[in-house]
Amino acid sequence: MRQLTVTIPDDFYETFMEYLKDKTEVLVDEKFEYFDKTVPQLQQDLVIDRIKNAKPKDYRSWEDVKKDLDKKWLK
């Protein structure tokens, strides 16, 4: 058996869950736990909101970030 994580638009969630509900061979676990329990709930909620509202332009590739870090720290 394999596990996977799927990211879908909020407006497609209900349709997607309805589809999976009828599949006996699929086990759906809707836990949303990104954080260790030592992180305060308020901070968890803020980060989750930022993740949900992020746009593709807000992200940078690892290669670009690594180049910037190398420039700063490996002079």
GROMACS .gro file of C-alpha atoms in nm:
model
   75
    1MET     CA    1   0.000   0.000   0.000
    2ARG     CA    2   0.118   0.355  -0.072
    3GLN     CA    3   0.050   0.690   0.087
    4LEU     CA    4   0.037   1.024  -0.082
    5THR     CA    5  -0.039   1.382  -0.004
    6VAL     CA    6  -0.265   1.571  -0.241
    7THR     CA    7  -0.303   1.947  -0.262
    8ILE     CA    8  -0.630   2.056  -0.419
    9PRO     CA    9  -0.817   2.385  -0.448
   10ASP     CA   10  -1.061   2.455  -0.166
   11ASP     CA   11  -1.355   2.470  -0.403
   12PHE     CA   12  -1.278   2.117  -0.529
   13TYR     CA   13  -1.246   1.960  -0.181
   14GLU     CA   14  -1.607   1.845  -0.138
   15THR     CA   15  -1.623   1.691  -0.485
   16PHE     CA   16  -1.293   1.514  -0.434
   17MET     CA   17  -1.396   1.375  -0.094
   18GLU     CA   18  -1.730   1.255  -0.231
   19TYR     CA   19  -1.545   1.068  -0.503
   20LEU     CA   20  -1.306   0.903  -0.256
   21LYS     CA   21  -1.580   0.817  -0.008
   22ASP     CA   22  -1.724   0.556  -0.245
   23LYS     CA   23  -1.389   0.385  -0.303
   24THR     CA   24  -1.360   0.094  -0.060
   25GLU     CA   25  -0.992   0.045  -0.140
   26VAL     CA   26  -0.906   0.402  -0.033
   27LEU     CA   27  -0.851   0.505   0.328
   28VAL     CA   28  -0.887   0.880   0.380
   29ASP     CA   29  -0.714   1.036   0.678
   30GLU     CA   30  -0.800   1.405   0.700
   31LYS     CA   31  -0.550   1.498   0.968
   32PHE     CA   32  -0.397   1.837   0.916
   33GLU     CA   33  -0.090   1.824   1.138
   34TYR     CA   34   0.206   2.017   1.008
   35PHE     CA   35   0.342   2.106   1.348
   36ASP     CA   36   0.487   1.968   1.664
   37LYS     CA   37   0.258   2.019   1.964
   38THR     CA   38   0.510   2.262   2.120
   39VAL     CA   39   0.423   2.533   1.865
   40PRO     CA   40   0.143   2.754   2.002
   41GLN     CA   41  -0.190   2.716   1.824
   42LEU     CA   42  -0.198   3.084   1.727
   43GLN     CA   43   0.132   3.049   1.539
   44GLN     CA   44   0.015   2.726   1.375
   45ASP     CA   45  -0.301   2.899   1.253
   46LEU     CA   46  -0.105   3.194   1.114
   47VAL     CA   47   0.132   2.969   0.920
   48ILE     CA   48  -0.153   2.753   0.787
   49ASP     CA   49  -0.331   3.069   0.665
   50ARG     CA   50  -0.014   3.187   0.492
   51ILE     CA   51   0.029   2.849   0.322
   52LYS     CA   52  -0.333   2.848   0.205
   53ASN     CA   53  -0.309   3.203   0.069
   54ALA     CA   54   0.034   3.174  -0.093
   55LYS     CA   55   0.062   3.231  -0.465
   56PRO     CA   56   0.315   3.070  -0.702
   57LYS     CA   57   0.499   3.403  -0.733
   58ASP     CA   58   0.563   3.391  -0.355
   59TYR     CA   59   0.786   3.086  -0.396
   60ARG     CA   60   1.147   3.065  -0.510
   61SER     CA   61   1.338   2.765  -0.635
   62TRP     CA   62   1.587   2.601  -0.404
   63GLU     CA   63   1.864   2.674  -0.656
   64ASP     CA   64   1.795   3.050  -0.641
   65VAL     CA   65   1.778   3.053  -0.262
   66LYS     CA   66   2.100   2.852  -0.237
   67LYS     CA   67   2.281   3.093  -0.472
   68ASP     CA   68   2.173   3.390  -0.258
   69LEU     CA   69   2.284   3.216   0.062
   70ASP     CA   70   2.618   3.124  -0.093
   71LYS     CA   71   2.672   3.486  -0.201
   72LYS     CA   72   2.598   3.607   0.149
   73TRP     CA   73   2.789   3.350   0.353
   74LEU     CA   74   3.063   3.214   0.126
   75LYS     CA   75   3.230   3.538   0.017
   0.00000   0.00000   0.00000
